[in-house]
Amino acid sequence: MAMPLYSQQDSIYIEKKDGALKKYWNSFIHGNVDRTFERKIDMSYAVAPSYTREGSFGVGGMATGLYRLDRKDSIMQPSDITLTGNISINGFYTLTATGNNHFKGNRSRLSYSLEFARKTLNFWGVSYEGCAMNPLSEYTRQQIRWESDYVYKLSKQFYIGAAFNLNYADLSDIKDISYLEGQKQSYFFTGLGISLQYDTRDFILNPKRGVYIMFKEVIYPEFLGSFNKTLFSTNFIFDIYQKVWSGGIIAGDIYGQFNKKNTPWPLREELGSGGFRMRGYYGGRYIDCNQLTAQVELRQHIFNRLGCVAWIGTGSVFPELKKFNCKNILPNYGLGLRIEFKHNVNARIDYGFGKDTGGFVFNFAEAF
């Protein structure tokens, strides 16, 4: 008697597998359709080869979702969450979770970022002067970082917020220990802060109109960390968005981060790090206690889910305000492609140019 090639269990497995593949394909192709009013969370996924200047080639995965805690409120913008992971051929790995949670009533919001990372990176030093003079070296960094801001709406546009940060960083396999300029290889910090914000943006991840102004002061108490002093940090952001013609948005960004002189290296500013400002520079090529940058970007919708951008900017890092040197201001400009991955949320591919450098940046949501 002839035996069947497939059992009933095999058929059920194949059907489930085909159904899962079809569901994934539909979520990818139709991911830009707003499903937040009919689903608890509208998720999309992607796995693909990846490349970063710091990590070289590898494999990356991403899951991003939009959701509403009150699906009857059509005025409040949706909440978002993005999970990413990347493993590269040189041992570089990162796991991140970021998001903005808008609570019912549209009176408060929690923004957060969590990162686990192990990176073998190029290293020039921990100050602008050192980075400009030292030959290329190398080190391995392991880092766990949590940053969160809870803001409460005081009026239609004004918010007051509280910040809570954790930062653990450790350096190993340093080729030249003198590049640390006497600092320790490992630190832990706990930050507590307060912020004031003016925010009229229509959507945080892809603003098309509005103004965002933020002042934040964070204290890192000595007794809540491994450094022998209490530290203070001041952050300022001014962003503006304006429609210029059909499908065209002009966006501007001014960013300042100010720390005390002799701030430990994990709290120092790395020009180009994160792919939001001074895009194209190798993260860590220029490091110092303070950073000041400015950029203007033209965003143009092309067709359906495609768009493009062009930007020009400038910035620098420096040890303290009185030692800010105009000769150390660095240029930045570039072009980018936008693909609407979720409803009003873009996947972005940028190529940025700088002083004797250039590189790709892959990310989700706009740079600012």
XYZ file of C-alpha atoms in Angstrom:
368
model
C 0.000 0.000 0.000
C 1.396 3.428 -0.962
C 2.178 5.737 1.953
C 1.249 9.462 1.788
C 4.202 11.810 1.296
C 2.831 14.337 3.805
C 0.934 13.722 7.009
C -1.965 15.877 8.170
C 0.365 17.521 10.666
C 2.766 18.432 7.833
C -0.066 20.092 5.889
C -1.130 22.120 8.921
C 2.495 23.208 9.464
C 2.885 24.307 5.817
C -0.398 26.225 5.948
C 0.659 28.000 9.142
C 4.062 28.793 7.650
C 2.521 30.162 4.451
C 0.063 32.179 6.530
C 2.870 33.667 8.624
C 4.878 34.577 5.512
C 1.814 36.141 3.903
C 1.113 38.121 7.075
C 4.709 39.385 7.187
C 4.648 40.317 3.480
C 1.384 42.211 3.875
C 2.707 44.061 6.942
C 5.774 45.082 4.946
C 4.012 46.122 1.741
C 1.040 47.810 3.421
C 2.859 48.929 6.547
C 2.252 52.610 5.823
C -1.523 52.223 6.245
C -2.733 53.570 9.603
C -4.073 50.602 11.590
C -3.796 52.149 15.057
C -7.552 52.626 15.446
C -8.316 48.958 14.793
C -5.346 47.186 16.434
C -3.845 47.310 19.911
C -0.454 47.791 18.249
C 0.381 48.009 14.552
C 3.789 46.342 14.081
C 6.118 45.896 11.117
C 9.363 43.919 10.945
C 12.457 43.810 8.783
C 15.711 41.831 8.708
C 18.432 42.783 6.248
C 22.181 43.133 5.713
C 23.453 46.225 7.501
C 26.365 48.619 7.413
C 27.612 51.284 9.805
C 30.863 53.220 9.711
C 31.638 52.072 13.240
C 30.569 48.437 12.908
C 31.239 47.626 9.237
C 29.018 44.990 7.561
C 26.610 42.767 9.433
C 23.002 41.735 9.876
C 20.360 43.975 11.380
C 16.792 43.495 12.507
C 14.073 45.965 13.395
C 10.526 45.977 14.723
C 8.578 49.209 14.902
C 5.046 49.768 16.026
C 2.418 52.460 16.472
C -0.368 52.266 19.039
C -2.951 54.373 20.848
C -3.807 54.029 24.523
C -7.105 55.720 23.667
C -8.317 54.589 20.235
C -11.318 56.899 20.476
C -9.069 59.973 20.493
C -8.355 60.886 16.857
C -6.621 64.183 17.715
C -3.763 62.839 19.838
C -0.771 61.559 17.851
C -0.068 57.803 18.160
C 2.522 56.380 20.532
C 5.498 54.550 19.052
C 8.076 51.908 19.901
C 11.106 50.757 17.910
C 13.312 47.751 18.665
C 16.563 47.296 16.756
C 19.432 44.860 16.814
C 22.656 44.640 14.859
C 25.547 42.194 14.767
C 28.594 42.905 12.602
C 31.568 40.924 11.348
C 34.000 42.709 13.688
C 32.173 41.726 16.895
C 30.110 44.893 17.113
C 26.589 44.400 18.495
C 23.837 46.746 19.635
C 20.351 46.209 21.004
C 18.140 49.271 21.404
C 14.581 50.125 22.381
C 13.209 53.630 21.889
C 9.753 55.101 22.042
C 7.268 57.808 22.933
C 4.251 56.821 24.999
C 1.338 59.299 24.959
C -0.967 58.714 27.911
C -4.753 58.973 27.815
C -6.059 62.508 27.909
C -3.043 63.822 25.981
C -1.682 65.503 29.117
C 1.571 63.597 29.534
C 4.199 61.655 27.590
C 7.046 59.274 28.411
C 10.002 59.216 26.016
C 12.690 56.578 26.550
C 15.797 54.995 25.076
C 17.556 51.808 26.177
C 20.816 50.573 24.662
C 23.041 47.533 25.186
C 26.199 47.640 23.107
C 29.631 46.138 22.599
C 31.710 47.988 20.032
C 35.278 47.758 18.806
C 35.910 51.305 17.658
C 38.551 53.557 16.229
C 39.934 55.855 18.912
C 41.695 59.201 18.782
C 41.221 60.476 22.338
C 38.693 62.114 24.670
C 39.250 65.796 23.785
C 39.153 67.797 20.570
C 42.830 68.624 20.935
C 43.744 64.977 21.441
C 41.529 63.797 18.572
C 43.102 66.343 16.228
C 46.685 65.368 17.114
C 46.696 61.672 18.018
C 47.180 58.952 15.392
C 44.420 56.394 14.965
C 44.167 53.795 17.729
C 41.514 51.304 18.829
C 39.534 50.168 21.857
C 36.495 48.067 22.810
C 33.547 49.706 24.564
C 30.763 47.969 26.454
C 27.845 50.162 27.422
C 24.405 50.005 29.022
C 22.471 53.246 28.804
C 18.939 54.261 29.788
C 17.531 57.740 29.161
C 13.947 58.722 29.948
C 11.867 61.888 30.093
C 8.379 62.190 31.522
C 6.680 65.457 30.543
C 3.387 66.925 31.713
C 1.399 69.490 29.755
C 0.987 72.792 31.609
C -0.935 74.429 28.766
C -1.592 73.784 25.083
C 2.082 74.159 24.123
C 4.113 74.248 27.360
C 5.404 71.188 29.224
C 7.421 70.511 32.363
C 9.399 67.309 32.609
C 11.490 65.026 34.807
C 14.476 63.059 33.518
C 16.053 59.841 34.787
C 19.267 58.480 33.236
C 21.544 55.503 33.884
C 24.891 55.074 32.168
C 27.443 52.293 32.595
C 30.465 52.261 30.281
C 33.664 50.234 30.238
C 36.687 50.362 27.938
C 39.007 47.430 27.289
C 41.717 46.405 24.832
C 42.959 50.003 24.601
C 45.992 50.230 22.345
C 47.271 53.425 24.008
C 46.064 54.139 27.564
C 47.442 57.698 27.415
C 44.542 58.618 25.097
C 42.265 58.606 28.171
C 44.239 61.540 29.611
C 44.327 60.028 33.122
C 40.668 59.020 33.294
C 39.417 55.627 34.451
C 38.388 52.897 32.026
C 35.015 52.242 33.677
C 32.292 54.546 35.066
C 28.710 54.400 36.276
C 26.379 57.414 36.492
C 22.832 58.114 37.619
C 21.261 61.309 36.331
C 18.230 63.200 37.674
C 16.903 66.148 35.737
C 14.172 68.665 35.018
C 13.123 70.159 31.683
C 10.935 72.906 30.251
C 9.524 72.473 26.754
C 7.531 74.387 24.175
C 6.168 71.912 21.622
C 3.728 72.457 18.733
C 4.973 69.626 16.484
C 2.245 67.608 14.781
C 4.130 64.276 15.034
C 7.391 63.643 16.897
C 8.903 61.091 14.490
C 8.209 63.055 11.300
C 7.175 66.665 11.976
C 5.708 68.652 9.102
C 4.907 71.799 11.043
C 5.532 73.330 14.437
C 8.254 74.458 16.824
C 10.116 72.539 19.529
C 12.177 74.313 22.208
C 13.678 72.389 25.108
C 15.879 73.296 28.098
C 17.046 70.458 30.332
C 19.277 70.425 33.404
C 20.587 67.075 34.689
C 22.541 66.446 37.887
C 24.733 63.369 38.374
C 25.148 63.084 42.178
C 28.446 61.779 43.488
C 26.720 59.266 45.803
C 24.774 57.729 42.873
C 27.774 57.039 40.671
C 31.422 56.045 40.556
C 32.900 59.517 39.948
C 34.278 61.502 42.894
C 32.347 64.688 42.103
C 28.776 65.776 41.472
C 28.332 66.771 37.836
C 25.878 69.023 36.022
C 24.757 68.903 32.393
C 22.715 71.416 30.361
C 20.941 70.586 27.112
C 19.245 72.985 24.675
C 17.318 72.175 21.475
C 15.526 74.502 19.075
C 13.733 72.896 16.096
C 11.375 74.485 13.579
C 9.368 73.022 10.665
C 7.623 74.912 7.874
C 5.931 73.927 4.615
C 7.510 75.720 1.630
C 5.601 74.214 -1.320
C 3.619 71.099 -2.229
C 5.349 68.151 -0.551
C 8.251 70.306 0.600
C 9.229 70.956 4.239
C 12.105 73.100 5.469
C 13.394 72.040 8.903
C 15.967 73.690 11.139
C 17.785 72.408 14.221
C 20.089 74.044 16.789
C 21.552 71.762 19.440
C 23.740 72.473 22.433
C 25.047 70.146 25.135
C 27.167 71.696 27.876
C 29.114 69.850 30.568
C 31.680 70.858 33.139
C 35.346 70.841 32.240
C 37.010 67.496 33.000
C 33.726 65.596 32.636
C 34.453 61.824 32.390
C 34.511 60.409 28.879
C 31.142 58.491 28.972
C 29.299 61.813 29.451
C 31.263 63.704 26.825
C 29.880 64.643 23.439
C 30.826 62.591 20.365
C 30.395 64.464 17.104
C 28.271 62.452 14.671
C 27.272 59.817 17.223
C 23.762 58.421 16.795
C 23.299 59.660 13.241
C 21.115 62.652 14.173
C 23.542 65.556 13.856
C 26.762 65.985 11.865
C 25.779 62.904 9.873
C 28.658 61.242 8.037
C 31.294 61.819 10.706
C 32.647 58.742 12.433
C 31.104 58.664 15.909
C 33.996 59.400 18.251
C 36.267 61.054 15.699
C 35.910 64.283 17.677
C 35.064 64.161 21.409
C 34.950 66.799 24.131
C 32.882 68.078 27.055
C 30.564 70.333 25.036
C 28.905 70.298 21.636
C 27.174 72.972 19.564
C 25.649 72.191 16.152
C 23.204 73.673 13.650
C 21.603 72.216 10.523
C 18.961 73.085 7.933
C 17.246 70.329 5.940
C 14.917 70.382 2.931
C 12.524 67.423 2.909
C 10.678 66.641 -0.328
C 7.995 64.052 -0.969
C 8.559 62.464 -4.405
C 5.928 59.804 -5.057
C 3.781 57.431 -3.036
C 6.064 56.240 -0.172
C 9.291 57.814 -1.465
C 10.944 61.081 -0.512
C 14.362 62.701 -0.382
C 16.252 65.251 1.701
C 19.237 67.556 1.392
C 20.873 69.247 4.350
C 23.706 71.547 5.306
C 25.076 72.025 8.796
C 28.011 72.846 10.992
C 29.224 72.109 14.499
C 32.069 71.505 16.893
C 33.028 70.033 20.260
C 35.077 71.987 22.800
C 36.264 71.760 26.439
C 34.451 74.873 27.765
C 32.675 77.947 26.397
C 35.601 80.324 26.908
C 37.789 77.978 24.848
C 35.367 77.719 21.921
C 37.485 78.255 18.793
C 35.882 79.227 15.500
C 38.801 77.569 13.698
C 37.552 74.199 14.993
C 34.056 74.539 13.489
C 33.463 71.622 11.120
C 31.257 71.503 7.994
C 28.515 69.005 7.243
C 26.198 68.431 4.297
C 24.514 65.528 2.578
C 21.659 63.857 0.740
C 19.170 61.219 1.809
C 16.412 58.891 0.651
C 13.173 58.384 2.595
C 10.865 55.339 2.451
C 7.633 55.414 4.441
C 7.907 52.211 6.475
C 4.999 52.799 8.858
C 2.248 55.390 8.610
C 4.115 58.721 8.672
C 7.319 57.007 9.891
C 10.241 56.904 7.465
C 13.183 54.599 7.061
C 16.056 56.915 6.170
C 19.239 56.347 4.220
C 21.579 59.335 4.402
C 25.038 59.982 3.051
C 26.794 62.778 4.892
C 29.990 64.648 4.056
C 32.365 66.382 6.442
C 35.946 67.517 6.766
C 37.976 64.801 5.004
C 35.238 62.254 5.686
C 31.898 60.877 4.570
C 29.621 57.976 5.337
C 26.196 56.359 5.270
C 23.624 56.560 8.058
C 20.717 54.080 8.219
C 17.967 54.751 10.728
C 14.235 55.141 11.334
C 12.331 58.392 11.864
C 13.717 61.758 10.865
C 17.034 62.964 12.249
C 15.229 65.757 14.125
